[in-house]
PDB file of C-alpha atoms and ligand atoms in Angstrom:
ATOM      1  CA  MET A  20     167.751 150.331 199.710  1.00  0.00           C
ATOM      2  CA  SER A  21     168.342 148.977 196.249  1.00  0.00           C
ATOM      3  CA  LEU A  22     170.630 150.355 193.575  1.00  0.00           C
ATOM      4  CA  ILE A  23     169.278 152.747 190.945  1.00  0.00           C
ATOM      5  CA  TYR A  24     169.654 151.495 187.361  1.00  0.00           C
ATOM      6  CA  LYS A  25     169.566 153.869 184.417  1.00  0.00           C
ATOM      7  CA  ILE A  26     170.120 153.349 180.683  1.00  0.00           C
ATOM      8  CA  HIS A  27     172.134 155.937 178.745  1.00  0.00           C
ATOM      9  CA  HIS A  28     172.539 156.268 174.970  1.00  0.00           C
ATOM     10  CA  LEU A  29     176.294 156.785 174.689  1.00  0.00           C
ATOM     11  CA  PRO A  30     177.003 160.245 173.204  1.00  0.00           C
ATOM     12  CA  THR A  31     179.721 160.462 170.549  1.00  0.00           C
ATOM     13  CA  SER A  32     179.798 164.160 169.594  1.00  0.00           C
ATOM     14  CA  ASP A  33     182.123 165.429 172.383  1.00  0.00           C
ATOM     15  CA  HIS A  34     185.556 163.983 171.534  1.00  0.00           C
ATOM     16  CA  LEU A  35     187.114 164.454 174.986  1.00  0.00           C
ATOM     17  CA  LEU A  36     184.148 162.824 176.709  1.00  0.00           C
ATOM     18  CA  LEU A  37     184.102 160.046 174.101  1.00  0.00           C
ATOM     19  CA  ALA A  38     187.755 159.227 174.806  1.00  0.00           C
ATOM     20  CA  PHE A  39     186.903 158.837 178.500  1.00  0.00           C
ATOM     21  CA  LEU A  40     183.737 156.816 177.809  1.00  0.00           C
ATOM     22  CA  ALA A  41     185.593 154.552 175.355  1.00  0.00           C
ATOM     23  CA  GLY A  42     187.979 153.603 178.174  1.00  0.00           C
ATOM     24  CA  LYS A  43     185.044 152.626 180.395  1.00  0.00           C
ATOM     25  CA  PHE A  44     183.355 150.801 177.527  1.00  0.00           C
ATOM     26  CA  SER A  45     186.429 148.742 176.643  1.00  0.00           C
ATOM     27  CA  SER A  46     186.693 147.550 180.221  1.00  0.00           C
ATOM     28  CA  LEU A  47     182.995 146.537 180.312  1.00  0.00           C
ATOM     29  CA  ARG A  48     183.197 144.824 176.923  1.00  0.00           C
ATOM     30  CA  LEU A  49     186.344 142.860 177.811  1.00  0.00           C
ATOM     31  CA  THR A  50     184.653 141.762 181.043  1.00  0.00           C
ATOM     32  CA  ALA A  51     181.654 140.547 179.007  1.00  0.00           C
ATOM     33  CA  LEU A  52     183.922 138.625 176.630  1.00  0.00           C
ATOM     34  CA  THR A  53     185.622 137.014 179.643  1.00  0.00           C
ATOM     35  CA  VAL A  54     182.699 136.083 181.895  1.00  0.00           C
ATOM     36  CA  SER A  55     180.219 135.237 179.107  1.00  0.00           C
ATOM     37  CA  ALA A  56     182.586 134.128 176.334  1.00  0.00           C
ATOM     38  CA  ALA A  57     180.232 131.485 174.903  1.00  0.00           C
ATOM     39  CA  ALA A  58     177.441 134.012 174.294  1.00  0.00           C
ATOM     40  CA  PHE A  59     179.302 136.196 171.777  1.00  0.00           C
ATOM     41  CA  SER A  60     180.589 135.684 168.249  1.00  0.00           C
ATOM     42  CA  SER A  61     183.618 137.911 168.931  1.00  0.00           C
ATOM     43  CA  THR A  62     186.302 136.981 171.478  1.00  0.00           C
ATOM     44  CA  PHE A  63     188.524 138.447 174.187  1.00  0.00           C
ATOM     45  CA  ALA A  64     191.570 137.420 172.103  1.00  0.00           C
ATOM     46  CA  LEU A  65     190.369 139.625 169.211  1.00  0.00           C
ATOM     47  CA  GLU A  66     189.145 142.677 171.130  1.00  0.00           C
ATOM     48  CA  SER A  67     191.857 142.850 173.804  1.00  0.00           C
ATOM     49  CA  LYS A  68     194.204 143.859 170.959  1.00  0.00           C
ATOM     50  CA  PHE A  69     192.227 147.046 170.164  1.00  0.00           C
ATOM     51  CA  SER A  70     194.079 150.298 170.901  1.00  0.00           C
ATOM     52  CA  SER A  71     192.352 153.291 172.554  1.00  0.00           C
ATOM     53  CA  PRO A  72     191.800 155.026 169.170  1.00  0.00           C
ATOM     54  CA  GLN A  73     190.247 151.801 167.830  1.00  0.00           C
ATOM     55  CA  TRP A  74     187.713 151.692 170.682  1.00  0.00           C
ATOM     56  CA  ILE A  75     186.846 155.339 169.981  1.00  0.00           C
ATOM     57  CA  THR A  76     186.427 154.623 166.266  1.00  0.00           C
ATOM     58  CA  ARG A  77     184.278 151.566 166.927  1.00  0.00           C
ATOM     59  CA  LEU A  78     181.905 153.523 169.172  1.00  0.00           C
ATOM     60  CA  SER A  79     181.572 156.416 166.744  1.00  0.00           C
ATOM     61  CA  ARG A  80     181.044 154.446 163.528  1.00  0.00           C
ATOM     62  CA  GLN A  81     178.120 155.605 161.382  1.00  0.00           C
ATOM     63  CA  GLY A  82     174.908 153.788 162.313  1.00  0.00           C
ATOM     64  CA  ILE A  83     176.172 152.394 165.648  1.00  0.00           C
ATOM     65  CA  HIS A  84     174.258 153.189 168.830  1.00  0.00           C
ATOM     66  CA  THR A  85     175.535 152.009 172.187  1.00  0.00           C
ATOM     67  CA  PHE A  86     173.317 151.754 175.242  1.00  0.00           C
ATOM     68  CA  ILE A  87     174.937 151.562 178.675  1.00  0.00           C
ATOM     69  CA  ALA A  88     173.325 150.397 181.917  1.00  0.00           C
ATOM     70  CA  VAL A  89     174.717 152.331 184.868  1.00  0.00           C
ATOM     71  CA  ALA A  90     174.193 151.495 188.568  1.00  0.00           C
ATOM     72  CA  TYR A  91     174.071 154.331 191.092  1.00  0.00           C
ATOM     73  CA  THR A  92     174.116 154.068 194.857  1.00  0.00           C
ATOM     74  CA  PRO A  93     170.734 154.598 196.546  1.00  0.00           C
ATOM     75  CA  GLY A  94     170.036 158.287 197.093  1.00  0.00           C
ATOM     76  CA  THR A  95     171.978 159.492 194.016  1.00  0.00           C
ATOM     77  CA  LEU A  96     170.096 162.575 192.837  1.00  0.00           C
ATOM     78  CA  PRO A  97     168.637 162.435 189.292  1.00  0.00           C
ATOM     79  CA  GLU A  98     170.967 165.231 188.129  1.00  0.00           C
ATOM     80  CA  GLN A  99     173.945 163.180 189.351  1.00  0.00           C
ATOM     81  CA  GLN A 100     172.858 160.115 187.367  1.00  0.00           C
ATOM     82  CA  THR A 101     175.076 160.964 184.408  1.00  0.00           C
ATOM     83  CA  ILE A 102     176.847 158.507 182.108  1.00  0.00           C
ATOM     84  CA  ASP A 103     180.311 159.415 183.384  1.00  0.00           C
ATOM     85  CA  ALA A 104     179.360 158.639 187.010  1.00  0.00           C
ATOM     86  CA  GLY A 105     178.247 155.363 188.636  1.00  0.00           C
ATOM     87  CA  ASP A 106     179.228 151.804 187.735  1.00  0.00           C
ATOM     88  CA  TRP A 107     178.827 150.569 184.178  1.00  0.00           C
ATOM     89  CA  ILE A 108     177.166 147.181 184.537  1.00  0.00           C
ATOM     90  CA  GLY A 109     175.605 146.370 181.168  1.00  0.00           C
ATOM     91  CA  SER A 110     175.389 147.311 177.523  1.00  0.00           C
ATOM     92  CA  ALA A 111     173.660 146.683 174.216  1.00  0.00           C
ATOM     93  CA  THR A 112     174.604 147.746 170.693  1.00  0.00           C
ATOM     94  CA  LEU A 113     172.129 148.713 167.994  1.00  0.00           C
ATOM     95  CA  LEU A 114     173.076 149.055 164.309  1.00  0.00           C
ATOM     96  CA  GLY A 115     170.935 150.824 161.776  1.00  0.00           C
ATOM     97  CA  PRO A 116     168.793 151.771 160.133  1.00  0.00           C
ATOM     98  CA  LYS A 117     170.193 149.305 157.583  1.00  0.00           C
ATOM     99  CA  PRO A 118     169.246 149.304 153.908  1.00  0.00           C
ATOM    100  CA  LYS A 119     167.186 146.278 152.850  1.00  0.00           C
ATOM    101  CA  LEU A 120     169.989 145.259 150.488  1.00  0.00           C
ATOM    102  CA  ASP A 121     172.425 144.859 153.407  1.00  0.00           C
ATOM    103  CA  TYR A 122     169.906 143.552 155.935  1.00  0.00           C
ATOM    104  CA  GLU A 123     168.181 140.794 154.006  1.00  0.00           C
ATOM    105  CA  LEU A 124     169.653 137.288 154.387  1.00  0.00           C
ATOM    106  CA  LYS A 125     168.072 135.351 151.550  1.00  0.00           C
ATOM    107  CA  GLU A 126     169.033 131.875 152.823  1.00  0.00           C
ATOM    108  CA  SER A 127     168.065 132.447 156.456  1.00  0.00           C
ATOM    109  CA  GLY A 128     164.377 131.562 156.133  1.00  0.00           C
ATOM    110  CA  GLU A 129     163.388 135.036 157.380  1.00  0.00           C
ATOM    111  CA  GLU A 130     160.392 136.732 155.796  1.00  0.00           C
ATOM    112  CA  VAL A 131     161.295 139.326 153.186  1.00  0.00           C
ATOM    113  CA  PRO A 132     161.726 142.662 155.016  1.00  0.00           C
ATOM    114  CA  GLY A 133     159.755 145.739 153.992  1.00  0.00           C
ATOM    115  CA  GLU A 134     161.011 148.553 151.790  1.00  0.00           C
ATOM    116  CA  ASP A 135     163.367 151.118 153.330  1.00  0.00           C
ATOM    117  CA  ASP A 136     160.925 154.038 153.112  1.00  0.00           C
ATOM    118  CA  GLU A 137     158.279 152.066 155.014  1.00  0.00           C
ATOM    119  CA  GLU A 138     160.244 150.119 157.599  1.00  0.00           C
ATOM    120  CA  GLY A 139     163.429 150.867 159.566  1.00  0.00           C
ATOM    121  CA  LYS A 140     165.653 147.768 159.818  1.00  0.00           C
ATOM    122  CA  TRP A 141     167.937 147.364 162.832  1.00  0.00           C
ATOM    123  CA  GLN A 142     170.316 144.765 164.224  1.00  0.00           C
ATOM    124  CA  MET A 143     170.876 144.454 167.976  1.00  0.00           C
ATOM    125  CA  THR A 144     173.924 142.745 169.407  1.00  0.00           C
ATOM    126  CA  ALA A 145     176.235 142.413 172.408  1.00  0.00           C
ATOM    127  CA  VAL A 146     173.528 142.522 175.076  1.00  0.00           C
ATOM    128  CA  PHE A 147     175.245 141.997 178.411  1.00  0.00           C
ATOM    129  CA  SER A 148     174.432 142.361 182.071  1.00  0.00           C
ATOM    130  CA  ALA A 149     177.158 141.873 184.717  1.00  0.00           C
ATOM    131  CA  PRO A 150     176.656 138.650 186.721  1.00  0.00           C
ATOM    132  CA  GLU A 151     176.223 140.404 190.102  1.00  0.00           C
ATOM    133  CA  HIS A 152     173.322 142.495 188.686  1.00  0.00           C
ATOM    134  CA  ARG A 153     171.491 139.768 186.770  1.00  0.00           C
ATOM    135  CA  GLY A 154     167.837 138.935 187.392  1.00  0.00           C
ATOM    136  CA  ARG A 155     166.987 142.564 188.248  1.00  0.00           C
ATOM    137  CA  GLY A 156     165.607 143.662 184.889  1.00  0.00           C
ATOM    138  CA  VAL A 157     168.775 145.324 183.556  1.00  0.00           C
ATOM    139  CA  ALA A 158     168.763 143.466 180.204  1.00  0.00           C
ATOM    140  CA  LYS A 159     165.058 144.182 179.771  1.00  0.00           C
ATOM    141  CA  MET A 160     165.737 147.916 180.297  1.00  0.00           C
ATOM    142  CA  LEU A 161     168.596 147.829 177.761  1.00  0.00           C
ATOM    143  CA  VAL A 162     166.537 146.045 175.093  1.00  0.00           C
ATOM    144  CA  GLU A 163     163.536 148.324 175.697  1.00  0.00           C
ATOM    145  CA  ALA A 164     165.730 151.435 175.372  1.00  0.00           C
ATOM    146  CA  ALA A 165     167.215 150.182 172.097  1.00  0.00           C
ATOM    147  CA  VAL A 166     163.840 149.173 170.607  1.00  0.00           C
ATOM    148  CA  ASP A 167     162.243 152.483 171.671  1.00  0.00           C
ATOM    149  CA  PHE A 168     165.089 154.401 170.047  1.00  0.00           C
ATOM    150  CA  ALA A 169     164.731 152.404 166.810  1.00  0.00           C
ATOM    151  CA  ALA A 170     160.946 152.831 166.777  1.00  0.00           C
ATOM    152  CA  ASN A 171     161.192 156.617 167.176  1.00  0.00           C
ATOM    153  CA  GLU A 172     164.040 157.239 164.730  1.00  0.00           C
ATOM    154  CA  GLY A 173     162.842 158.653 161.407  1.00  0.00           C
ATOM    155  CA  ASP A 174     159.209 158.794 160.294  1.00  0.00           C
ATOM    156  CA  ARG A 175     158.737 155.296 158.918  1.00  0.00           C
ATOM    157  CA  LYS A 176     155.531 153.368 159.648  1.00  0.00           C
ATOM    158  CA  ALA A 177     157.264 150.409 161.297  1.00  0.00           C
ATOM    159  CA  CYS A 178     160.571 149.228 162.634  1.00  0.00           C
ATOM    160  CA  ARG A 179     162.105 145.762 162.608  1.00  0.00           C
ATOM    161  CA  VAL A 180     164.739 144.816 165.196  1.00  0.00           C
ATOM    162  CA  ARG A 181     166.712 141.601 164.754  1.00  0.00           C
ATOM    163  CA  ILE A 182     168.978 139.679 167.105  1.00  0.00           C
ATOM    164  CA  MET A 183     171.136 136.610 166.410  1.00  0.00           C
ATOM    165  CA  ILE A 184     171.736 134.253 169.290  1.00  0.00           C
ATOM    166  CA  HIS A 185     173.655 131.099 170.044  1.00  0.00           C
ATOM    167  CA  PRO A 186     171.228 128.153 169.748  1.00  0.00           C
ATOM    168  CA  ASP A 187     172.088 126.914 173.267  1.00  0.00           C
ATOM    169  CA  ASN A 188     171.560 130.283 174.990  1.00  0.00           C
ATOM    170  CA  ALA A 189     168.240 129.469 176.698  1.00  0.00           C
ATOM    171  CA  VAL A 190     168.388 132.457 179.075  1.00  0.00           C
ATOM    172  CA  VAL A 191     168.665 135.002 176.321  1.00  0.00           C
ATOM    173  CA  LYS A 192     166.016 133.174 174.270  1.00  0.00           C
ATOM    174  CA  ARG A 193     163.626 133.548 177.229  1.00  0.00           C
ATOM    175  CA  LEU A 194     164.537 137.210 177.555  1.00  0.00           C
ATOM    176  CA  TYR A 195     163.581 137.903 173.922  1.00  0.00           C
ATOM    177  CA  ASP A 196     160.529 135.599 173.954  1.00  0.00           C
ATOM    178  CA  GLY A 197     159.238 137.647 176.880  1.00  0.00           C
ATOM    179  CA  MET A 198     159.797 140.923 175.037  1.00  0.00           C
ATOM    180  CA  GLY A 199     157.790 140.150 171.914  1.00  0.00           C
ATOM    181  CA  PHE A 200     160.598 138.840 169.691  1.00  0.00           C
ATOM    182  CA  VAL A 201     159.696 135.797 167.581  1.00  0.00           C
ATOM    183  CA  ASP A 202     161.805 133.085 165.942  1.00  0.00           C
ATOM    184  CA  ALA A 203     162.523 134.295 162.418  1.00  0.00           C
ATOM    185  CA  GLY A 204     165.153 132.024 160.872  1.00  0.00           C
ATOM    186  CA  ARG A 205     168.701 130.687 161.123  1.00  0.00           C
ATOM    187  CA  CYS A 206     172.044 132.367 160.428  1.00  0.00           C
ATOM    188  CA  THR A 207     175.691 131.397 160.032  1.00  0.00           C
ATOM    189  CA  LEU A 208     178.484 132.725 162.247  1.00  0.00           C
ATOM    190  CA  SER A 209     179.890 134.551 159.233  1.00  0.00           C
ATOM    191  CA  GLU A 210     176.551 136.336 158.694  1.00  0.00           C
ATOM    192  CA  ALA A 211     176.414 137.211 162.396  1.00  0.00           C
ATOM    193  CA  PHE A 212     179.872 138.842 162.259  1.00  0.00           C
ATOM    194  CA  VAL A 213     178.883 140.909 159.216  1.00  0.00           C
ATOM    195  CA  GLN A 214     175.426 141.922 160.461  1.00  0.00           C
ATOM    196  CA  ASN A 215     176.799 142.801 163.911  1.00  0.00           C
ATOM    197  CA  GLY A 216     179.296 145.229 162.334  1.00  0.00           C
ATOM    198  CA  ASP A 217     182.298 142.981 162.971  1.00  0.00           C
ATOM    199  CA  GLU A 218     183.171 141.938 159.416  1.00  0.00           C
ATOM    200  CA  SER A 219     186.731 143.148 160.008  1.00  0.00           C
ATOM    201  CA  LEU A 220     187.106 140.552 162.789  1.00  0.00           C
ATOM    202  CA  LEU A 221     186.494 137.612 160.434  1.00  0.00           C
ATOM    203  CA  PRO A 222     189.600 135.616 159.458  1.00  0.00           C
ATOM    204  CA  ALA A 223     191.414 136.909 156.357  1.00  0.00           C
ATOM    205  CA  ASP A 224     189.804 134.182 154.180  1.00  0.00           C
ATOM    206  CA  GLY A 225     186.323 135.127 155.474  1.00  0.00           C
ATOM    207  CA  GLY A 226     186.122 131.807 157.350  1.00  0.00           C
ATOM    208  CA  LYS A 227     186.521 129.559 154.296  1.00  0.00           C
ATOM    209  CA  GLY A 228     189.310 127.631 156.065  1.00  0.00           C
ATOM    210  CA  GLU A 229     186.850 126.631 158.824  1.00  0.00           C
ATOM    211  CA  PRO A 230     183.535 126.102 157.025  1.00  0.00           C
ATOM    212  CA  GLU A 231     182.044 124.042 159.884  1.00  0.00           C
ATOM    213  CA  LYS A 232     182.511 126.980 162.229  1.00  0.00           C
ATOM    214  CA  TYR A 233     181.641 129.893 159.970  1.00  0.00           C
ATOM    215  CA  PHE A 234     179.096 128.547 157.459  1.00  0.00           C
ATOM    216  CA  ASN A 235     176.878 126.159 159.410  1.00  0.00           C
ATOM    217  CA  ARG A 236     173.413 127.684 159.734  1.00  0.00           C
ATOM    218  CA  LEU A 237     173.016 127.149 163.493  1.00  0.00           C
ATOM    219  CA  GLY A 238     172.456 130.629 164.926  1.00  0.00           C
ATOM    220  CA  LEU A 239     168.928 131.507 165.953  1.00  0.00           C
ATOM    221  CA  ILE A 240     167.431 134.693 164.489  1.00  0.00           C
ATOM    222  CA  MET A 241     164.718 136.484 166.430  1.00  0.00           C
ATOM    223  CA  GLU A 242     162.895 139.614 165.303  1.00  0.00           C
ATOM    224  CA  LYS A 243     160.472 142.129 166.681  1.00  0.00           C
ATOM    225  CA  ILE A 244     158.299 144.488 164.667  1.00  0.00           C
ATOM    226  CA  ALA A 245     157.633 147.652 166.670  1.00  0.00           C
TER     227      ALA A 245
HETATM  228  C1  LIG B   5     171.027 137.245 179.068  1.00  0.00           C
HETATM  229  C2  LIG B   5     171.327 138.374 180.027  1.00  0.00           C
HETATM  230  C3  LIG B   5     171.668 139.631 179.197  1.00  0.00           C
HETATM  231  C4  LIG B   5     170.101 138.637 180.913  1.00  0.00           C
HETATM  232  O1  LIG B   5     170.397 139.748 181.744  1.00  0.00           O
HETATM  233  P1  LIG B   5     169.542 140.095 183.067  1.00  0.00           P
HETATM  234  O2  LIG B   5     169.851 141.516 183.419  1.00  0.00           O
HETATM  235  O3  LIG B   5     169.771 139.085 184.110  1.00  0.00           O
HETATM  236  O4  LIG B   5     168.061 139.943 182.516  1.00  0.00           O
HETATM  237  P2  LIG B   5     166.731 140.521 183.187  1.00  0.00           P
HETATM  238  O5  LIG B   5     166.876 140.566 184.664  1.00  0.00           O
HETATM  239  O6  LIG B   5     166.373 141.787 182.501  1.00  0.00           O
HETATM  240  O7  LIG B   5     165.703 139.383 182.821  1.00  0.00           O
HETATM  241  C5  LIG B   5     164.913 139.464 181.672  1.00  0.00           C
HETATM  242  C6  LIG B   5     164.344 138.110 181.333  1.00  0.00           C
HETATM  243  O8  LIG B   5     165.388 137.228 180.935  1.00  0.00           O
HETATM  244  C7  LIG B   5     165.064 135.885 181.351  1.00  0.00           C
HETATM  245  N1  LIG B   5     166.071 135.460 182.316  1.00  0.00           N
HETATM  246  C8  LIG B   5     167.004 136.222 182.937  1.00  0.00           C
HETATM  247  N2  LIG B   5     167.778 135.455 183.718  1.00  0.00           N
HETATM  248  C9  LIG B   5     167.321 134.186 183.591  1.00  0.00           C
HETATM  249  C10 LIG B   5     167.736 132.924 184.128  1.00  0.00           C
HETATM  250  N3  LIG B   5     168.765 132.824 184.955  1.00  0.00           N
HETATM  251  N4  LIG B   5     167.049 131.815 183.751  1.00  0.00           N
HETATM  252  C11 LIG B   5     166.017 131.914 182.888  1.00  0.00           C
HETATM  253  N5  LIG B   5     165.585 133.076 182.336  1.00  0.00           N
HETATM  254  C12 LIG B   5     166.230 134.187 182.687  1.00  0.00           C
HETATM  255  C13 LIG B   5     163.706 135.956 181.994  1.00  0.00           C
HETATM  256  O9  LIG B   5     162.729 135.724 180.999  1.00  0.00           O
HETATM  257  C14 LIG B   5     163.645 137.398 182.472  1.00  0.00           C
HETATM  258  O10 LIG B   5     162.344 137.899 182.559  1.00  0.00           O
HETATM  259  P3  LIG B   5     161.492 137.689 183.923  1.00  0.00           P
HETATM  260  O11 LIG B   5     162.371 138.161 185.031  1.00  0.00           O
HETATM  261  O12 LIG B   5     160.293 138.545 183.695  1.00  0.00           O
HETATM  262  O13 LIG B   5     161.219 136.212 183.982  1.00  0.00           O
HETATM  263  C15 LIG B   5     172.523 138.036 180.973  1.00  0.00           C
HETATM  264  O14 LIG B   5     172.274 136.765 181.566  1.00  0.00           O
HETATM  265  C16 LIG B   5     173.849 137.995 180.250  1.00  0.00           C
HETATM  266  O15 LIG B   5     174.518 139.024 180.145  1.00  0.00           O
HETATM  267  N6  LIG B   5     174.241 136.809 179.763  1.00  0.00           N
HETATM  268  C17 LIG B   5     175.508 136.640 179.075  1.00  0.00           C
HETATM  269  C18 LIG B   5     175.563 137.394 177.769  1.00  0.00           C
HETATM  270  C19 LIG B   5     174.509 136.959 176.778  1.00  0.00           C
HETATM  271  O16 LIG B   5     174.077 135.809 176.733  1.00  0.00           O
HETATM  272  N7  LIG B   5     174.118 137.918 175.936  1.00  0.00           N
HETATM  273  C20 LIG B   5     173.247 137.681 174.838  1.00  0.00           C
HETATM  274  C21 LIG B   5     174.048 137.702 173.575  1.00  0.00           C
HETATM  275  S1  LIG B   5     172.976 137.613 172.176  1.00  0.00           S
END
């Protein structure tokens, strides 16, 4: 019998539970930054320095939504499929809704986004599925859960979800192509850090000392209107 996969929206209101979940999340995130280092703008060197309170703060920041893929052994009853049980094997982070002023990247080549009262604007990042569970639809479930959440949040007519990916990441490009995302423009690494909520992880000079790395417009932007 195959494993049961379920996506949970990480709750942040119960502080004791959050402290426990932050411990599990840090371990999953550091695994992602180790086994799939090339896929992410952040690094193990940066995030392995976070203290427990920092992980808690990061998960409970305003406008941050974390989705966790959990694997349960076959036969686990639905009521036992809770976020604190099972193995955490994947995650995705959604930021938003973002004001147009913060979301729009004028030099990216993206179309001008809609007004805030008409369209919710969201950034998705840090999509990860553990290597031993890949190819079983886990990433698709994570992305679907995040897009569904964004589409149902608030009473706006439309929602726009954006992702920034490394130009050589063909697997993730195929994932998003298959889920209705379209090529929308190009971004710099500096823009990716800021839009993904990691501005504080940029070097103290904002990357000016390494312009090739931080200001080349190489990242691929994909968007989906839902
Ligand atoms: C990209 C990643 C999240 C995919 O996770 P996954 O759970 O294996 O993906 P799924 O099983 O849901 O597959 C979804 C789609 O992705 C594509 N895909 C997944 N694995 C693939 C592979 N090895 N080769 C080509 N396409 C692949 C396919 O289009 C697939 O759809 P299909 O099965 O209908 O053809 C995973 O490989 C990963 O964590 N990679 C490292 C981190 C990363 O690149 N994150 C993205 C940062 S922006």
